[in-house]
Amino acid sequence: MAHRKVWDSCFLKKTSNVAYVSFHLPGSDEHPDPLGLSVEFSNRYNYVLPGSIPGAAQDIDAGEYPDYMYLTYETGEELPSNRNDAFIGAGGLIVVSGAMYDILQGFNLGATRLQQIPLRQHNQRTPIEGRWYFLHIRENRNCLIAEESTGVEATRSADRWRVNSEAKYQLTVEPTAAADLDLWYDSRARSVLFFSERLKEAIERAGLSFKSGNDFRACKVV
């Protein structure tokens, strides 16, 4: 049954949600081009959604996920533990807190994956206290009706839209394709996450936050 209410968040567009955290990928120490490996991983993470992009690179296997993350700089940067319950690290990779992980476990995430990932100091050895999880959203469902939305503009890519998160935008959606999922992307709406009403309410009841300020905005459902 399609959702009667859908909410969106432009969490991914906010530079205030970026933490100076880098990721260590399995096998990168022996790889001839570790930087290239990281870039390729980030590209697949950000743009390859199963079944959504013809001719795209292969999906990411769970065994390829970062085995730990570490502070990019030695001093002077705010620890992720002092932030909200989600942040964006190097390459646009999303990490959520243990508290957010616990909430998400009670909802329908479909093919989306969460994997615990330790946080370490800049030296990549000293652990930092806290429970964090790598979030890989693998559900892409076409629900945006761009021509009936406000505050969106077409990009140079075919059938892709940019949302002006600084303006009074409102996205119009037809959520049938999302079925009973509680969290998903629509690859045509850049840097937007979609939430079911029940997940949005659970996050708010728990006092958690995906970004500072107004976390969610109501979509117009048709």
Protein backbone atom coordinates (compact mmCIF):
# COMPACT_ATOMS: atom_id res chain seq x y z
CA MET A 1 0.00 0.00 0.00
CA ALA A 2 1.41 3.40 -0.98
CA HIS A 3 2.30 5.88 1.75
CA ARG A 4 -0.29 8.57 2.44
CA LYS A 5 2.42 10.91 3.77
CA VAL A 6 6.05 11.21 2.62
CA TRP A 7 8.77 13.47 3.96
CA ASP A 8 12.07 14.53 2.42
CA SER A 9 15.37 15.77 3.81
CA CYS A 10 18.15 17.64 2.03
CA PHE A 11 20.63 16.46 4.68
CA LEU A 12 23.14 15.52 1.98
CA LYS A 13 23.27 19.07 0.59
CA LYS A 14 24.34 20.74 3.83
CA THR A 15 28.07 21.41 4.23
CA SER A 16 27.46 21.75 7.97
CA ASN A 17 26.86 17.98 8.03
CA VAL A 18 30.31 17.18 6.61
CA ALA A 19 32.81 15.79 9.13
CA TYR A 20 36.55 15.60 8.52
CA VAL A 21 36.58 11.83 8.56
CA SER A 22 38.32 9.55 6.06
CA PHE A 23 37.67 5.86 5.38
CA HIS A 24 40.02 2.90 5.14
CA LEU A 25 38.95 0.34 2.54
CA PRO A 26 39.89 -3.35 2.78
CA GLY A 27 42.99 -4.07 0.72
CA SER A 28 43.86 -0.41 0.19
CA ASP A 29 47.27 -0.77 1.88
CA GLU A 30 48.35 -3.24 -0.80
CA HIS A 31 46.52 -1.57 -3.70
CA PRO A 32 48.75 0.14 -6.34
CA ASP A 33 46.42 3.18 -6.38
CA PRO A 34 44.64 3.53 -3.01
CA LEU A 35 43.35 7.02 -3.86
CA GLY A 36 41.89 5.75 -7.12
CA LEU A 37 40.29 2.87 -5.22
CA SER A 38 38.61 5.33 -2.85
CA VAL A 39 37.38 7.53 -5.69
CA GLU A 40 35.95 4.55 -7.56
CA PHE A 41 34.23 3.31 -4.42
CA SER A 42 32.71 6.75 -3.75
CA ASN A 43 31.45 7.03 -7.32
CA ARG A 44 29.73 3.68 -7.10
CA TYR A 45 28.31 4.52 -3.67
CA ASN A 46 26.90 7.86 -4.75
CA TYR A 47 25.68 7.16 -8.25
CA VAL A 48 25.17 3.43 -8.77
CA LEU A 49 21.80 2.31 -7.55
CA PRO A 50 20.76 -1.26 -8.42
CA GLY A 51 18.59 -1.45 -11.47
CA SER A 52 18.32 2.31 -11.90
CA ILE A 53 21.11 3.30 -14.27
CA PRO A 54 21.57 1.28 -17.48
CA GLY A 55 25.19 0.37 -18.12
CA ALA A 56 26.35 1.51 -14.68
CA ALA A 57 29.24 -0.10 -12.81
CA GLN A 58 28.54 -3.08 -10.59
CA ASP A 59 26.91 -2.70 -7.21
CA ILE A 60 29.09 -2.56 -4.09
CA ASP A 61 29.49 -5.83 -2.22
CA ALA A 62 29.31 -5.64 1.59
CA GLY A 63 32.86 -7.03 1.75
CA GLU A 64 34.10 -3.83 0.11
CA TYR A 65 32.75 -1.54 2.83
CA PRO A 66 35.24 0.50 4.89
CA ASP A 67 36.74 -1.50 7.75
CA TYR A 68 37.31 1.64 9.83
CA MET A 69 37.24 5.43 9.62
CA TYR A 70 39.65 7.96 11.11
CA LEU A 71 39.96 11.69 11.70
CA THR A 72 41.39 13.32 8.59
CA TYR A 73 43.32 15.94 10.57
CA GLU A 74 45.33 15.51 13.73
CA THR A 75 44.01 18.48 15.73
CA GLY A 76 41.49 21.27 15.69
CA GLU A 77 38.47 19.47 14.25
CA GLU A 78 35.19 18.67 15.94
CA LEU A 79 34.67 15.00 16.69
CA PRO A 80 31.72 13.34 14.93
CA SER A 81 30.45 12.30 18.37
CA ASN A 82 29.73 15.97 19.06
CA ARG A 83 27.51 16.25 15.99
CA ASN A 84 24.00 15.07 15.25
CA ASP A 85 23.09 11.46 14.59
CA ALA A 86 24.34 11.38 11.01
CA PHE A 87 27.23 12.94 9.16
CA ILE A 88 28.87 12.88 5.74
CA GLY A 89 32.52 11.81 5.56
CA ALA A 90 35.06 11.75 2.75
CA GLY A 91 33.64 10.91 -0.66
CA GLY A 92 30.07 11.64 0.39
CA LEU A 93 29.78 8.46 2.47
CA ILE A 94 27.07 8.56 5.16
CA VAL A 95 27.58 7.43 8.76
CA VAL A 96 24.87 7.25 11.43
CA SER A 97 25.08 6.97 15.19
CA GLY A 98 24.31 3.86 17.19
CA ALA A 99 21.08 5.48 18.36
CA MET A 100 19.98 6.12 14.76
CA TYR A 101 20.96 2.57 13.83
CA ASP A 102 18.74 1.20 16.60
CA ILE A 103 15.76 3.18 15.28
CA LEU A 104 16.34 2.11 11.66
CA GLN A 105 16.40 -1.57 12.62
CA GLY A 106 12.69 -1.41 13.34
CA PHE A 107 11.72 -0.28 9.83
CA ASN A 108 11.61 -1.58 6.29
CA LEU A 109 14.92 -0.64 4.65
CA GLY A 110 14.67 -3.14 1.81
CA ALA A 111 18.09 -3.72 0.26
CA THR A 112 19.70 -0.86 2.19
CA ARG A 113 22.58 -1.97 4.41
CA LEU A 114 24.12 -0.81 7.69
CA GLN A 115 27.50 -2.02 8.92
CA GLN A 116 29.24 -1.04 12.14
CA ILE A 117 32.48 0.83 11.54
CA PRO A 118 35.04 1.84 14.22
CA LEU A 119 36.24 5.44 14.50
CA ARG A 120 39.93 6.06 15.15
CA GLN A 121 42.23 8.97 15.74
CA HIS A 122 44.31 10.52 12.95
CA ASN A 123 47.04 7.92 13.56
CA GLN A 124 44.55 5.23 12.43
CA ARG A 125 45.34 3.14 15.52
CA THR A 126 43.87 4.81 18.61
CA PRO A 127 40.14 4.07 18.92
CA ILE A 128 37.59 6.78 19.70
CA GLU A 129 34.66 5.83 21.89
CA GLY A 130 31.26 5.61 20.24
CA ARG A 131 29.11 3.36 18.09
CA TRP A 132 28.85 4.29 14.40
CA TYR A 133 27.44 2.59 11.31
CA PHE A 134 28.17 2.94 7.61
CA LEU A 135 24.89 3.54 5.77
CA HIS A 136 24.54 2.32 2.18
CA ILE A 137 21.14 3.26 0.75
CA ARG A 138 20.46 0.79 -2.05
CA GLU A 139 16.77 1.43 -2.63
CA ASN A 140 16.06 3.73 -5.58
CA ARG A 141 12.41 4.30 -6.39
CA ASN A 142 11.06 6.75 -8.96
CA CYS A 143 8.50 8.81 -7.07
CA LEU A 144 9.30 12.47 -7.86
CA ILE A 145 6.90 14.40 -10.10
CA ALA A 146 9.25 17.21 -11.03
CA GLU A 147 6.82 19.19 -13.17
CA GLU A 148 4.43 19.52 -10.21
CA SER A 149 7.16 20.35 -7.68
CA THR A 150 8.41 23.80 -6.72
CA GLY A 151 12.01 24.86 -6.08
CA VAL A 152 13.54 22.30 -8.45
CA GLU A 153 15.50 22.84 -11.64
CA ALA A 154 16.70 20.53 -14.36
CA THR A 155 20.40 19.60 -14.50
CA ARG A 156 22.50 18.87 -17.57
CA SER A 157 21.97 15.17 -16.97
CA ALA A 158 18.89 13.70 -18.57
CA ASP A 159 15.95 13.33 -16.19
CA ARG A 160 17.85 14.66 -13.16
CA TRP A 161 16.67 17.51 -10.96
CA ARG A 162 18.40 19.77 -8.46
CA VAL A 163 16.47 20.85 -5.36
CA ASN A 164 17.06 24.36 -4.04
CA SER A 165 17.17 23.46 -0.36
CA GLU A 166 17.71 27.10 0.64
CA ALA A 167 14.34 28.13 -0.84
CA LYS A 168 10.76 27.26 0.03
CA TYR A 169 10.70 24.18 -2.14
CA GLN A 170 8.07 21.45 -2.07
CA LEU A 171 8.45 18.13 -3.81
CA THR A 172 5.45 16.39 -5.30
CA VAL A 173 5.64 12.60 -5.20
CA GLU A 174 3.63 9.59 -6.26
CA PRO A 175 4.93 6.99 -3.77
CA THR A 176 3.47 3.79 -5.23
CA ALA A 177 6.90 2.62 -6.42
CA ALA A 178 8.27 2.90 -2.86
CA ALA A 179 5.63 0.39 -1.65
CA ASP A 180 6.13 -0.04 2.11
CA LEU A 181 9.76 1.09 2.25
CA ASP A 182 10.59 3.58 4.99
CA LEU A 183 13.77 5.09 3.51
CA TRP A 184 14.75 5.47 -0.14
CA TYR A 185 16.33 7.58 -2.86
CA ASP A 186 14.96 8.78 -6.15
CA SER A 187 18.10 9.08 -8.28
CA ARG A 188 16.44 11.84 -10.32
CA ALA A 189 16.30 14.14 -7.25
CA ARG A 190 19.91 14.92 -6.37
CA SER A 191 20.96 14.81 -2.71
CA VAL A 192 17.47 14.11 -1.35
CA LEU A 193 16.40 11.36 1.06
CA PHE A 194 12.78 10.26 1.33
CA PHE A 195 11.20 9.03 4.58
CA SER A 196 7.92 7.41 5.46
CA GLU A 197 5.71 9.14 8.00
CA ARG A 198 6.29 6.39 10.57
CA LEU A 199 10.09 6.58 10.33
CA LYS A 200 10.11 10.37 10.46
CA GLU A 201 7.94 10.31 13.60
CA ALA A 202 10.11 7.65 15.28
CA ILE A 203 13.27 9.69 14.67
CA GLU A 204 11.64 12.78 16.13
CA ARG A 205 10.22 10.93 19.14
CA ALA A 206 13.71 9.64 19.93
CA GLY A 207 15.12 13.18 19.75
CA LEU A 208 17.48 12.26 16.91
CA SER A 209 18.42 14.43 13.97
CA PHE A 210 19.63 13.93 10.40
CA LYS A 211 20.71 17.56 10.19
CA SER A 212 20.58 20.77 12.20
CA GLY A 213 17.46 22.91 12.05
CA ASN A 214 14.41 21.68 10.16
CA ASP A 215 15.15 18.02 9.48
CA PHE A 216 12.16 17.12 7.37
CA ARG A 217 9.84 18.75 4.86
CA ALA A 218 6.44 17.39 3.88
CA CYS A 219 6.05 16.25 0.29
CA LYS A 220 2.82 16.73 -1.62
CA VAL A 221 1.48 13.23 -2.24
CA VAL A 222 -0.72 12.61 -5.27
